[in-house]
GROMACS .gro file of C-alpha atoms in nm:
model
  435
    1MET     CA    1   0.023   0.011   0.000
    2ASN     CA    2   0.144   0.359  -0.068
    3THR     CA    3   0.075   0.535   0.189
    4PRO     CA    4   0.009   0.897   0.159
    5ASP     CA    5   0.178   1.142   0.462
    6LEU     CA    6  -0.049   1.131   0.727
    7ALA     CA    7   0.051   1.433   0.996
    8ALA     CA    8  -0.061   1.771   0.729
    9TRP     CA    9  -0.452   1.670   0.792
   10TRP     CA   10  -0.627   1.715   1.090
   11MET     CA   11  -0.888   1.428   1.048
   12PRO     CA   12  -1.250   1.530   1.231
   13PHE     CA   13  -1.434   1.305   1.492
   14THR     CA   14  -1.135   1.087   1.489
   15ALA     CA   15  -0.852   1.004   1.723
   16ASN     CA   16  -0.607   1.087   1.529
   17ARG     CA   17  -0.269   0.957   1.673
   18GLN     CA   18  -0.470   0.600   1.705
   19PHE     CA   19  -0.573   0.606   1.334
   20LYS     CA   20  -0.238   0.767   1.210
   21SER     CA   21  -0.041   0.428   1.375
   22GLN     CA   22  -0.288   0.176   1.177
   23PRO     CA   23  -0.467   0.382   0.857
   24ARG     CA   24  -0.787   0.252   0.746
   25LEU     CA   25  -0.760   0.414   0.394
   26LEU     CA   26  -1.033   0.381   0.106
   27ALA     CA   27  -0.958   0.452  -0.229
   28GLU     CA   28  -1.245   0.352  -0.456
   29ALA     CA   29  -1.661   0.319  -0.447
   30ARG     CA   30  -1.904   0.113  -0.672
   31GLY     CA   31  -2.228   0.022  -0.580
   32MET     CA   32  -2.243  -0.166  -0.255
   33PHE     CA   33  -1.858  -0.143  -0.234
   34TYR     CA   34  -1.523   0.079  -0.115
   35ARG     CA   35  -1.223  -0.028  -0.251
   36SER     CA   36  -0.909  -0.069  -0.011
   37ALA     CA   37  -0.596   0.134  -0.046
   38ASP     CA   38  -0.486  -0.200  -0.007
   39ASP     CA   39  -0.694  -0.331  -0.280
   40ARG     CA   40  -0.953  -0.522  -0.087
   41GLU     CA   41  -1.336  -0.488  -0.139
   42ILE     CA   42  -1.508  -0.331   0.170
   43LEU     CA   43  -1.900  -0.380   0.165
   44ASP     CA   44  -2.049  -0.039   0.327
   45GLY     CA   45  -2.259  -0.070   0.611
   46THR     CA   46  -2.320   0.239   0.686
   47ALA     CA   47  -2.394   0.426   0.303
   48GLY     CA   48  -2.057   0.667   0.400
   49LEU     CA   49  -2.155   0.864   0.639
   50TRP     CA   50  -2.568   0.775   0.633
   51CYS     CA   51  -2.573   0.927   0.306
   52VAL     CA   52  -2.551   0.720   0.033
   53ASN     CA   53  -2.838   0.594   0.003
   54ALA     CA   54  -2.805   0.478  -0.403
   55GLY     CA   55  -2.529   0.354  -0.393
   56HIS     CA   56  -2.152   0.478  -0.506
   57GLY     CA   57  -2.000   0.579  -0.836
   58ARG     CA   58  -2.367   0.676  -0.964
   59GLU     CA   59  -2.290   0.781  -1.335
   60GLU     CA   60  -2.549   1.018  -1.417
   61ILE     CA   61  -2.486   1.188  -1.092
   62ALA     CA   62  -2.107   1.207  -1.221
   63ASP     CA   63  -2.227   1.317  -1.574
   64ALA     CA   64  -2.484   1.597  -1.459
   65VAL     CA   65  -2.198   1.722  -1.194
   66SER     CA   66  -1.950   1.797  -1.491
   67HIS     CA   67  -2.207   1.935  -1.768
   68GLN     CA   68  -2.280   2.205  -1.483
   69ILE     CA   69  -1.900   2.275  -1.390
   70ARG     CA   70  -1.849   2.352  -1.720
   71THR     CA   71  -2.159   2.550  -1.847
   72MET     CA   72  -2.161   2.782  -1.417
   73ASP     CA   73  -1.940   2.650  -1.223
   74PHE     CA   74  -2.058   2.903  -0.935
   75ALA     CA   75  -2.333   3.210  -0.881
   76PRO     CA   76  -2.379   3.416  -0.618
   77ALA     CA   77  -2.778   3.386  -0.442
   78PHE     CA   78  -2.754   3.731  -0.270
   79GLN     CA   79  -3.000   3.888  -0.458
   80MET     CA   80  -2.929   3.690  -0.765
   81GLY     CA   81  -3.048   3.376  -0.826
   82HIS     CA   82  -3.012   3.082  -1.168
   83PRO     CA   83  -3.279   2.869  -1.264
   84ILE     CA   84  -3.138   2.520  -1.173
   85GLY     CA   85  -3.130   2.641  -0.820
   86PHE     CA   86  -3.536   2.667  -0.859
   87ASP     CA   87  -3.592   2.383  -1.001
   88PHE     CA   88  -3.419   2.203  -0.748
   89ALA     CA   89  -3.628   2.334  -0.501
   90THR     CA   90  -3.910   2.246  -0.664
   91ARG     CA   91  -3.847   1.934  -0.715
   92LEU     CA   92  -3.812   1.904  -0.316
   93ALA     CA   93  -4.129   2.074  -0.277
   94GLU     CA   94  -4.300   1.754  -0.441
   95ILE     CA   95  -4.191   1.549  -0.240
   96ALA     CA   96  -4.154   1.703   0.127
   97PRO     CA   97  -4.443   1.566   0.325
   98ALA     CA   98  -4.799   1.763   0.253
   99GLY     CA   99  -4.759   2.180   0.322
  100LEU     CA  100  -4.344   2.210   0.335
  101ASP     CA  101  -4.301   2.330   0.049
  102ARG     CA  102  -4.086   2.610   0.100
  103VAL     CA  103  -3.667   2.553   0.085
  104PHE     CA  104  -3.385   2.726   0.199
  105PHE     CA  105  -3.054   2.543   0.081
  106THR     CA  106  -2.767   2.499   0.324
  107GLY     CA  107  -2.396   2.329   0.271
  108SER     CA  108  -2.477   2.072   0.549
  109GLY     CA  109  -2.681   1.961   0.850
  110SER     CA  110  -2.489   2.162   1.087
  111GLU     CA  111  -2.564   2.470   0.845
  112SER     CA  112  -2.934   2.376   0.846
  113VAL     CA  113  -3.000   2.279   1.223
  114ASP     CA  114  -2.847   2.642   1.279
  115THR     CA  115  -3.116   2.811   0.972
  116ALA     CA  116  -3.379   2.632   1.131
  117LEU     CA  117  -3.344   2.699   1.420
  118LYS     CA  118  -3.256   3.119   1.339
  119ILE     CA  119  -3.587   3.096   1.068
  120ALA     CA  120  -3.777   3.004   1.430
  121LEU     CA  121  -3.650   3.318   1.615
  122ALA     CA  122  -3.739   3.513   1.310
  123TYR     CA  123  -4.083   3.349   1.297
  124GLN     CA  124  -4.175   3.415   1.639
  125ARG     CA  125  -4.074   3.773   1.623
  126ALA     CA  126  -4.217   3.803   1.295
  127ILE     CA  127  -4.590   3.750   1.430
  128GLY     CA  128  -4.532   3.952   1.725
  129GLN     CA  129  -4.381   3.742   2.013
  130GLY     CA  130  -4.084   3.810   2.040
  131THR     CA  131  -3.979   3.713   2.387
  132ARG     CA  132  -3.990   3.321   2.258
  133THR     CA  133  -3.543   3.287   2.280
  134ARG     CA  134  -3.546   2.986   2.416
  135PHE     CA  135  -3.499   2.698   2.284
  136ILE     CA  136  -3.571   2.298   2.384
  137GLY     CA  137  -3.366   2.014   2.234
  138ARG     CA  138  -3.345   1.658   2.418
  139GLU     CA  139  -3.074   1.446   2.581
  140ARG     CA  140  -2.891   1.239   2.338
  141GLY     CA  141  -3.008   1.436   2.066
  142TYR     CA  142  -2.755   1.540   1.773
  143HIS     CA  143  -2.774   1.813   1.602
  144GLY     CA  144  -2.422   1.948   1.455
  145VAL     CA  145  -2.109   2.085   1.570
  146GLY     CA  146  -2.254   2.455   1.499
  147PHE     CA  147  -2.313   2.647   1.827
  148GLY     CA  148  -2.697   2.577   1.799
  149GLY     CA  149  -2.647   2.254   1.751
  150VAL     CA  150  -2.415   2.186   1.963
  151SER     CA  151  -2.627   2.352   2.224
  152VAL     CA  152  -2.947   2.189   2.154
  153GLY     CA  153  -2.772   1.866   2.128
  154GLY     CA  154  -2.735   1.612   2.422
  155ILE     CA  155  -2.433   1.392   2.370
  156LEU     CA  156  -2.196   1.480   2.622
  157ASN     CA  157  -1.876   1.474   2.434
  158ASN     CA  158  -2.039   1.748   2.155
  159ARG     CA  159  -2.064   1.921   2.457
  160ARG     CA  160  -1.804   1.939   2.699
  161VAL     CA  161  -1.543   2.112   2.559
  162PHE     CA  162  -1.704   2.390   2.417
  163THR     CA  163  -1.924   2.692   2.504
  164SER     CA  164  -2.316   2.629   2.460
  165LEU     CA  165  -2.577   2.896   2.381
  166PRO     CA  166  -2.807   3.066   2.657
  167GLY     CA  167  -3.149   2.974   2.620
  168THR     CA  168  -3.170   2.607   2.610
  169ASP     CA  169  -3.294   2.296   2.807
  170HIS     CA  170  -3.334   1.954   2.714
  171MET     CA  171  -3.551   1.704   2.751
  172ARG     CA  172  -3.496   1.296   2.879
  173HIS     CA  173  -3.430   1.076   2.647
  174THR     CA  174  -3.625   0.803   2.572
  175HIS     CA  175  -3.386   0.481   2.510
  176ASP     CA  176  -3.550   0.256   2.770
  177PRO     CA  177  -3.353  -0.083   2.740
  178ALA     CA  178  -3.557  -0.223   3.050
  179ARG     CA  179  -3.879  -0.162   2.911
  180ASN     CA  180  -3.790  -0.205   2.533
  181ARG     CA  181  -3.503  -0.424   2.480
  182PHE     CA  182  -3.521  -0.591   2.111
  183THR     CA  183  -3.747  -0.401   1.999
  184ARG     CA  184  -3.856  -0.361   1.614
  185ASP     CA  185  -3.979  -0.057   1.500
  186MET     CA  186  -4.107   0.151   1.747
  187PRO     CA  187  -4.097   0.051   2.083
  188GLU     CA  188  -4.435  -0.005   2.330
  189HIS     CA  189  -4.327   0.240   2.585
  190GLY     CA  190  -4.248   0.583   2.640
  191ALA     CA  191  -4.491   0.797   2.510
  192GLU     CA  192  -4.511   0.971   2.831
  193LEU     CA  193  -4.205   1.113   2.780
  194ALA     CA  194  -4.287   1.372   2.600
  195ASP     CA  195  -4.449   1.522   2.792
  196ASP     CA  196  -4.080   1.682   2.919
  197LEU     CA  197  -4.173   1.926   2.705
  198GLU     CA  198  -4.512   2.048   2.899
  199ARG     CA  199  -4.333   1.984   3.203
  200LEU     CA  200  -4.060   2.255   3.053
  201VAL     CA  201  -4.319   2.482   2.976
  202GLN     CA  202  -4.449   2.508   3.299
  203LEU     CA  203  -4.100   2.604   3.428
  204HIS     CA  204  -3.970   2.843   3.123
  205GLY     CA  205  -4.341   2.954   3.017
  206ALA     CA  206  -4.445   2.921   2.658
  207GLU     CA  207  -4.404   3.252   2.567
  208THR     CA  208  -3.972   3.238   2.623
  209ILE     CA  209  -3.977   2.922   2.404
  210ALA     CA  210  -3.949   2.953   2.007
  211ALA     CA  211  -3.902   2.604   1.931
  212VAL     CA  212  -3.839   2.193   2.007
  213ILE     CA  213  -3.629   2.006   1.827
  214VAL     CA  214  -3.529   1.629   1.755
  215GLU     CA  215  -3.485   1.350   1.535
  216PRO     CA  216  -3.750   1.130   1.490
  217VAL     CA  217  -3.481   0.843   1.492
  218ALA     CA  218  -3.217   0.953   1.705
  219GLY     CA  219  -2.918   0.838   1.488
  220SER     CA  220  -2.608   0.951   1.593
  221THR     CA  221  -2.647   0.810   1.983
  222GLY     CA  222  -2.716   0.466   1.841
  223VAL     CA  223  -3.010   0.484   1.675
  224LEU     CA  224  -3.316   0.545   1.917
  225PRO     CA  225  -3.641   0.499   1.769
  226PRO     CA  226  -3.922   0.710   1.893
  227PRO     CA  227  -4.169   0.470   2.136
  228LYS     CA  228  -4.560   0.488   1.997
  229GLY     CA  229  -4.725   0.793   2.030
  230TYR     CA  230  -4.421   1.005   2.176
  231LEU     CA  231  -4.385   1.228   1.847
  232GLU     CA  232  -4.772   1.321   1.820
  233ARG     CA  233  -4.767   1.385   2.207
  234LEU     CA  234  -4.502   1.581   2.150
  235ARG     CA  235  -4.654   1.785   1.813
  236GLU     CA  236  -4.964   1.851   2.005
  237ILE     CA  237  -4.812   2.012   2.314
  238ALA     CA  238  -4.596   2.197   2.109
  239THR     CA  239  -4.902   2.336   1.879
  240ARG     CA  240  -5.135   2.420   2.185
  241HIS     CA  241  -4.826   2.667   2.336
  242GLY     CA  242  -4.710   2.822   2.053
  243ILE     CA  243  -4.375   2.685   1.978
  244LEU     CA  244  -4.270   2.535   1.625
  245LEU     CA  245  -4.132   2.172   1.585
  246ILE     CA  246  -3.842   2.108   1.430
  247PHE     CA  247  -3.778   1.767   1.281
  248ASP     CA  248  -3.357   1.695   1.253
  249GLU     CA  249  -3.387   1.415   0.916
  250VAL     CA  250  -3.077   1.452   0.809
  251ILE     CA  251  -3.052   1.059   0.850
  252THR     CA  252  -3.425   1.024   0.861
  253GLY     CA  253  -3.499   1.192   0.501
  254PHE     CA  254  -3.466   1.067   0.147
  255GLY     CA  255  -3.579   0.728   0.212
  256ARG     CA  256  -3.397   0.617   0.516
  257LEU     CA  257  -3.714   0.446   0.695
  258GLY     CA  258  -3.895   0.333   0.357
  259THR     CA  259  -4.078   0.668   0.331
  260PRO     CA  260  -3.941   0.979   0.170
  261PHE     CA  261  -3.896   1.172   0.501
  262GLY     CA  262  -3.971   1.091   0.869
  263ALA     CA  263  -4.266   1.298   0.927
  264ASP     CA  264  -4.447   1.057   0.594
  265TYR     CA  265  -4.301   0.725   0.830
  266PHE     CA  266  -4.453   0.882   1.131
  267GLY     CA  267  -4.692   1.014   1.018
  268VAL     CA  268  -4.665   1.340   1.221
  269THR     CA  269  -4.568   1.710   1.056
  270PRO     CA  270  -4.375   1.964   1.185
  271ASP     CA  271  -4.349   2.284   1.102
  272LEU     CA  272  -3.971   2.311   0.996
  273ILE     CA  273  -3.733   2.016   0.843
  274THR     CA  274  -3.336   2.024   0.879
  275THR     CA  275  -3.174   1.796   0.591
  276ALA     CA  276  -2.828   1.698   0.415
  277LYS     CA  277  -2.632   1.392   0.353
  278GLY     CA  278  -2.906   1.194   0.137
  279ILE     CA  279  -3.020   1.513  -0.072
  280THR     CA  280  -2.735   1.467  -0.289
  281ASN     CA  281  -2.630   1.096  -0.246
  282GLY     CA  282  -2.368   1.233  -0.033
  283THR     CA  283  -2.146   1.329  -0.354
  284LEU     CA  284  -2.114   1.701  -0.267
  285PRO     CA  285  -2.162   1.944   0.036
  286MET     CA  286  -2.539   2.035   0.046
  287GLY     CA  287  -2.793   2.092   0.317
  288ALA     CA  288  -3.164   2.214   0.267
  289VAL     CA  289  -3.442   2.336   0.534
  290PHE     CA  290  -3.847   2.250   0.421
  291ALA     CA  291  -4.086   2.497   0.614
  292SER     CA  292  -4.453   2.558   0.672
  293ARG     CA  293  -4.612   2.777   0.407
  294ALA     CA  294  -4.717   2.944   0.767
  295VAL     CA  295  -4.371   2.989   0.880
  296HIS     CA  296  -4.277   3.094   0.582
  297ASP     CA  297  -4.567   3.367   0.501
  298ALA     CA  298  -4.532   3.546   0.858
  299MET     CA  299  -4.224   3.662   0.760
  300MET     CA  300  -4.331   3.762   0.378
  301GLN     CA  301  -4.447   4.135   0.535
  302GLY     CA  302  -4.335   4.487   0.507
  303PRO     CA  303  -4.183   4.627   0.240
  304GLU     CA  304  -4.063   4.420  -0.062
  305ASN     CA  305  -3.720   4.599  -0.062
  306LEU     CA  306  -3.612   4.497   0.286
  307ILE     CA  307  -3.451   4.123   0.326
  308GLU     CA  308  -3.704   3.924   0.526
  309LEU     CA  309  -3.472   3.674   0.651
  310PHE     CA  310  -3.127   3.781   0.694
  311HIS     CA  311  -2.941   3.493   0.707
  312GLY     CA  312  -2.769   3.254   0.414
  313TYR     CA  313  -2.460   3.111   0.294
  314THR     CA  314  -2.191   3.196   0.034
  315TYR     CA  315  -2.277   2.818  -0.101
  316SER     CA  316  -2.657   2.849  -0.044
  317GLY     CA  317  -2.825   2.668  -0.392
  318HIS     CA  318  -2.497   2.613  -0.523
  319PRO     CA  319  -2.529   2.561  -0.910
  320VAL     CA  320  -2.326   2.244  -0.878
  321ALA     CA  321  -2.494   2.062  -0.532
  322CYS     CA  322  -2.807   2.150  -0.743
  323ALA     CA  323  -2.689   1.929  -1.017
  324ALA     CA  324  -2.619   1.667  -0.823
  325GLY     CA  325  -2.942   1.683  -0.619
  326LEU     CA  326  -3.160   1.672  -0.931
  327ALA     CA  327  -2.928   1.383  -1.045
  328THR     CA  328  -3.013   1.191  -0.748
  329LEU     CA  329  -3.343   1.297  -0.729
  330ASP     CA  330  -3.459   1.115  -1.074
  331ILE     CA  331  -3.238   0.832  -0.933
  332TYR     CA  332  -3.445   0.782  -0.669
  333ALA     CA  333  -3.777   0.794  -0.850
  334ARG     CA  334  -3.701   0.608  -1.146
  335GLU     CA  335  -3.553   0.290  -0.870
  336GLY     CA  336  -3.789   0.361  -0.649
  337LEU     CA  337  -3.587   0.409  -0.370
  338LEU     CA  338  -3.732   0.661  -0.130
  339THR     CA  339  -4.025   0.334  -0.066
  340ARG     CA  340  -3.752   0.047  -0.146
  341GLY     CA  341  -3.666   0.042   0.211
  342ALA     CA  342  -4.037  -0.033   0.305
  343GLU     CA  343  -3.988  -0.365   0.197
  344LEU     CA  344  -3.694  -0.451   0.294
  345ALA     CA  345  -3.775  -0.355   0.644
  346PRO     CA  346  -3.859  -0.698   0.716
  347LEU     CA  347  -3.584  -0.928   0.627
  348TRP     CA  348  -3.323  -0.693   0.741
  349ALA     CA  349  -3.516  -0.653   1.087
  350ASP     CA  350  -3.491  -1.041   1.108
  351THR     CA  351  -3.137  -1.073   0.983
  352LEU     CA  352  -2.990  -0.799   1.295
  353HIS     CA  353  -3.266  -0.957   1.549
  354ALA     CA  354  -3.078  -1.306   1.456
  355LEU     CA  355  -2.767  -1.172   1.624
  356ARG     CA  356  -2.901  -1.151   1.989
  357ASP     CA  357  -2.759  -1.465   2.073
  358ALA     CA  358  -2.409  -1.383   1.928
  359PRO     CA  359  -2.109  -1.281   2.233
  360HIS     CA  360  -2.158  -1.021   2.377
  361VAL     CA  361  -2.541  -0.824   2.263
  362ILE     CA  362  -2.751  -0.686   2.464
  363ASP     CA  363  -3.003  -0.557   2.237
  364VAL     CA  364  -3.105  -0.491   1.885
  365ARG     CA  365  -3.315  -0.232   1.785
  366THR     CA  366  -3.418  -0.177   1.400
  367ILE     CA  367  -3.675   0.059   1.205
  368GLY     CA  368  -3.661   0.111   0.806
  369LEU     CA  369  -3.324   0.061   0.753
  370VAL     CA  370  -3.164   0.116   1.000
  371GLY     CA  371  -3.049  -0.101   1.286
  372ALA     CA  372  -2.836  -0.104   1.615
  373ILE     CA  373  -2.674  -0.355   1.790
  374GLU     CA  374  -2.559  -0.300   2.123
  375LEU     CA  375  -2.287  -0.465   2.321
  376ALA     CA  376  -2.187  -0.524   2.688
  377SER     CA  377  -1.917  -0.278   2.786
  378ARG     CA  378  -1.611  -0.415   2.929
  379ASP     CA  379  -1.521  -0.325   3.276
  380GLY     CA  380  -1.329   0.011   3.293
  381ALA     CA  381  -1.344   0.064   2.897
  382PRO     CA  382  -1.627   0.227   2.788
  383GLY     CA  383  -1.637   0.189   2.424
  384ALA     CA  384  -1.314  -0.047   2.359
  385ARG     CA  385  -1.514  -0.367   2.219
  386ALA     CA  386  -1.697  -0.174   1.990
  387TYR     CA  387  -1.428  -0.034   1.872
  388ASP     CA  388  -1.231  -0.384   1.870
  389VAL     CA  389  -1.513  -0.492   1.619
  390PHE     CA  390  -1.491  -0.205   1.377
  391THR     CA  391  -1.181  -0.281   1.340
  392ASP     CA  392  -1.196  -0.690   1.295
  393CYS     CA  393  -1.528  -0.519   1.060
  394PHE     CA  394  -1.265  -0.391   0.841
  395ARG     CA  395  -0.995  -0.582   0.857
  396SER     CA  396  -1.261  -0.903   0.718
  397GLY     CA  397  -1.431  -0.661   0.463
  398LEU     CA  398  -1.724  -0.465   0.577
  399LEU     CA  399  -1.758  -0.122   0.689
  400ILE     CA  400  -1.939  -0.002   1.009
  401ARG     CA  401  -2.031   0.267   1.220
  402VAL     CA  402  -2.003   0.251   1.611
  403THR     CA  403  -2.058   0.453   1.932
  404GLY     CA  404  -1.963   0.395   2.267
  405ASP     CA  405  -2.047   0.022   2.263
  406ILE     CA  406  -2.348   0.077   1.980
  407ILE     CA  407  -2.253  -0.077   1.612
  408ALA     CA  408  -2.495   0.187   1.400
  409LEU     CA  409  -2.612   0.034   1.064
  410SER     CA  410  -2.772   0.207   0.717
  411PRO     CA  411  -2.670   0.096   0.472
  412PRO     CA  412  -2.750   0.204   0.073
  413LEU     CA  413  -3.111   0.186  -0.056
  414ILE     CA  414  -2.946  -0.033  -0.299
  415ILE     CA  415  -2.900  -0.357  -0.071
  416GLU     CA  416  -2.952  -0.713  -0.137
  417PRO     CA  417  -3.057  -0.967   0.020
  418ASP     CA  418  -2.688  -1.131   0.060
  419HIS     CA  419  -2.536  -0.797   0.117
  420MET     CA  420  -2.691  -0.814   0.453
  421GLY     CA  421  -2.637  -1.178   0.527
  422ARG     CA  422  -2.290  -1.074   0.465
  423ILE     CA  423  -2.285  -0.799   0.752
  424ALA     CA  424  -2.450  -1.036   0.972
  425GLU     CA  425  -2.175  -1.286   0.927
  426THR     CA  426  -1.902  -1.096   0.951
  427ILE     CA  427  -2.092  -0.899   1.253
  428ARG     CA  428  -2.060  -1.208   1.455
  429ALA     CA  429  -1.751  -1.359   1.355
  430ALA     CA  430  -1.585  -1.037   1.501
  431LEU     CA  431  -1.816  -1.071   1.820
  432GLU     CA  432  -1.702  -1.433   1.885
  433ARG     CA  433  -1.339  -1.258   1.828
  434ALA     CA  434  -1.395  -0.975   2.043
  435GLY     CA  435  -1.287  -1.059   2.404
   0.00000   0.00000   0.00000
């Protein structure tokens, strides 16, 4: 293997010294597989990083990107526009949950979250509720790495070093292994945990709260599906108190649960949805916030020459990213990938839950084409067992993701049954070798 000089790249969310002592390098990708720098086939069990929903190396996307770069590589979106951006927004609005048909482009999931929070503040001010400046997040929630996302997020290591914005509070998480172990789809118990929002309303006053933000399925914390009735109750409480409900669908958007969005799967419509990742099949950085007509129209007031939302990014609606996104949507539509997960989910669940008797497994959770296998921690070394399984699987030709002692799986939506079997067999073998 021709290993490059590893010194200069300060890698994200990585134990840099550990990695650089034994690097894992990916060099090519096609379909369901990566190829490592030492020329080994690696089955992708994570869709890259929850994002390559249509599989790797899609020629249609590459062609669309190449054509757009040659036609117009960049155009500003401040007081200017370009047709492909409007075309992409229209296409996205067509698959969005009913009523959420206004699209604000960003460059990532983190930017989408910060954008949604700012929209919530601007909306409340626009309707005469300027005292509503507080945000409610949830323990174990992950909403990216901007200061807004870190503040409403609830993963300890993401908050420990960095200052959080004032005026945030958190509901309890919904993970209840004592009552909900080895769950398929939504757990039976825990809907009452949504009443934490009501408790925080009584603590802070509804007149101080702008929005509550949750992931429909908490992903980065280890795949926590919502209890039955939880999201419905959260929607009812938020509506009753004039609080906007934001769904962070950076992971659950674009077919991951077998529906276009998690809001469709759960039958609960928020006021704002944050997206990224699958929006371009991971090929180019991009995100978007879907806003309800009510939220959008509330700010379309006053003199027409004034900027209604004083916010945006240099790369908002980047034309090349829009080209990638349009080609991605074409693939999703032609191959039925936004709903294919519904057909495969039962087999996916059966395959992963068959690992419940494997060594060290204490829980398995599945919903749509997402899964988590939770392992017992080693005494005094939390996370070490799952990390060893991660590196073992990579040596054996499988890419998985681990968070703490939880194996998280989210394969491309083009997965076939034989791929599922290979994923399970490789993980079982690694668990049998894990001490």
